[in-house]
C-alpha positions in Angstrom: -15.8 -0.4 -27.6 -15.0 -3.8 -27.6 -14.0 -5.5 -24.5 -11.1 -5.7 -23.2 -10.1 -9.5 -22.2 -9.5 -11.0 -18.4 -5.5 -11.3 -19.2 -5.4 -8.1 -20.5 -6.7 -6.3 -17.4 -4.6 -8.8 -15.0 -1.8 -7.8 -16.1 -3.2 -4.2 -16.2 -4.1 -4.8 -13.0 -0.3 -6.0 -11.8 1.4 -3.9 -13.9 -0.5 -0.9 -12.0 -0.1 -2.7 -8.7 3.9 -3.0 -9.1 4.2 1.1 -10.3 2.3 2.0 -7.2 4.7 0.3 -4.9 8.2 1.9 -6.6 6.5 4.8 -6.6 6.0 3.9 -2.8 8.9 3.5 -2.4 10.9 6.3 -3.6 8.3 8.2 -0.9 10.3 9.0 1.9 8.4 10.4 5.4 10.9 12.0 7.9 11.0 11.3 10.6 13.5 9.8 13.3 13.6 6.7 11.5 12.5 7.6 7.6 10.3 5.5 5.9 9.1 5.1 3.0 5.4 4.0 2.0 6.0 -0.2 0.7 4.2 -0.5 2.9 1.0 0.4 2.3 1.1 -0.4 -1.1 2.1 -4.4 -1.3 -1.0 -4.9 1.2 -3.1 -2.9 -0.8 -1.9 -4.7 -4.1 -3.2 -8.1 -2.0 -5.9 -6.7 -0.3 -7.1 -5.7 -4.1 -5.9 -8.8 -6.0 -5.9 -10.7 -4.4 -2.9 -14.2 -2.9 -1.9 -14.8 -7.0 -2.3 -11.3 -9.0 -0.9 -9.1 -5.7 2.2 -11.0 -4.5 3.2 -11.2 -8.4 2.8 -7.3 -8.7 5.7 -7.9 -6.1 7.9 -10.5 -7.3 8.1 -8.1 -10.0 8.4 -5.1 -8.6 11.5 -7.5 -6.8 12.9 -9.1 -10.4 13.3 -5.8 -11.8 15.4 -3.7 -8.3 17.4 -7.0 -9.1 17.6 -6.2 -12.5 19.1 -3.3 -12.4 16.5 -0.7 -12.2 15.7 1.7 -9.8 12.3 0.7 -7.3 13.9 0.4 -4.5 13.7 3.3 -1.5 16.6 5.5 -1.6 16.2 5.2 -6.4 18.4 2.4 -4.3 18.6 -1.1 -6.8 20.4 -4.1 -7.5 20.8 -7.4 -6.0 22.8 -6.3 -2.9 20.1 -4.5 -2.1 18.5 -8.2 -1.8 20.9 -10.3 -0.9 22.0 -7.7 1.6 21.5 -7.9 5.3 18.1 -5.2 4.9 17.4 -7.1 1.7 14.8 -10.1 4.1 11.8 -7.3 4.5 11.5 -6.7 1.3 12.0 -10.6 0.8 8.6 -10.0 2.7 6.9 -8.3 1.3 5.6 -11.5 -0.7 4.7 -13.1 2.0 2.7 -9.2 3.1 0.8 -9.4 -0.1 0.4 -13.3 -0.1 -1.8 -13.3 3.8 -3.1 -10.1 3.0 -4.7 -11.7 -0.9 -5.6 -14.3 0.6 -7.6 -13.9 3.1 -9.7 -11.2 0.6 -10.1 -13.6 -2.0 -11.7 -16.0 1.4 -13.2 -13.7 3.7 -13.7 -10.8 2.2 -12.9 -8.0 1.9 -14.4 -6.2 4.9 -12.2 -4.3 7.4 -12.7 -6.5 10.7 -10.8 -9.2 7.1 -8.2 -6.3 5.8 -6.9 -5.1 8.7 -6.2 -8.6 10.5 -5.0 -10.0 7.8 -2.6 -7.3 6.1 -1.5 -7.0 10.4 -0.6 -11.2 10.2 1.7 -9.7 6.5 3.3 -7.9 8.6 4.9 -9.7 11.4 5.5 -12.1 8.7 7.3 -9.8 6.9 9.2 -8.7 9.9 9.8 -12.1 11.7 11.8 -13.7 8.4 13.4 -9.8 7.6 14.8 -9.9 10.6 15.7 -13.7 10.8 17.8 -12.6 7.5 19.0 -9.8 8.7 21.1 -12.2 11.5 22.0 -14.2 9.3 23.5 -12.1 6.6 25.5 -9.8 9.1 25.9 -12.7 11.7 27.8 -13.4 7.7 29.4 -11.3 7.3 30.3 -8.6 10.6 29.8 -10.6 13.1 27.4 -11.9 15.6 24.0 -9.6 16.5 21.4 -9.7 19.6 17.7 -10.9 18.1 16.8 -7.3 21.0 19.4 -5.0 18.5 18.2 -6.3 15.7 13.8 -5.5 16.2 15.6 -1.9 17.8 16.9 -0.9 14.5 14.7 -2.7 11.9 11.4 -3.4 13.4 10.1 -1.3 16.6 10.3 1.9 14.7 7.8 0.4 12.0 5.6 -0.8 14.0 3.6 2.7 14.6 4.6 3.8 11.0 3.0 0.5 9.7 0.0 0.3 11.4 -2.0 4.1 10.0 -0.5 2.5 6.9 -2.8 -0.6 6.8 -5.4 1.3 7.8 -5.0 3.4 4.6 -4.9 0.6 2.8 -7.6 -1.2 4.3 -9.2 1.5 3.5 -7.9 2.2 -0.1 -9.2 -1.9 -0.5 -12.9 -1.3 0.6 -13.5 1.8 -1.1 -11.3 0.6 -4.9 -13.3 -3.1 -4.8 -15.6 -2.2 -7.0 -13.6 -0.4 -9.9 -10.9 -4.5 -10.1 -13.5 -6.9 -10.8 
């Protein structure tokens, strides 16, 4: 049996993480504010694949949704999802993968590196998405305060995202030996 080339393995890993992000977008955990497992998958992709490949898997995910494949939460698709008020949080996933992937490559895949870097990535995703939300909402509907946006789009997701980050870090620790 021939050995798989490095580029073929890279393409396969990127495709698998893109698929994982998609499937996790479709899994909605019911609660007062329903949430998906996208954050888990994006953080895991960054931690497992590193900055370049992890971010590329997220970019492919976003592009697939933009061209009309139903990869986003609730099986949504299209540019209107990305360009809508909450689209900044989807674009913010790029920062999550980039930050967690960079830290994993640079400082190792220890829990003391993975968890803080993934949390930092989520914080940047929140910040980018919140600014985006305010800009789009204000342009289309009228002014909205930052506290209103945080109450609606960030605060309900903090504890679930912390749990997802911890699970992603654990998965990276267990799976990294298979991803080389």
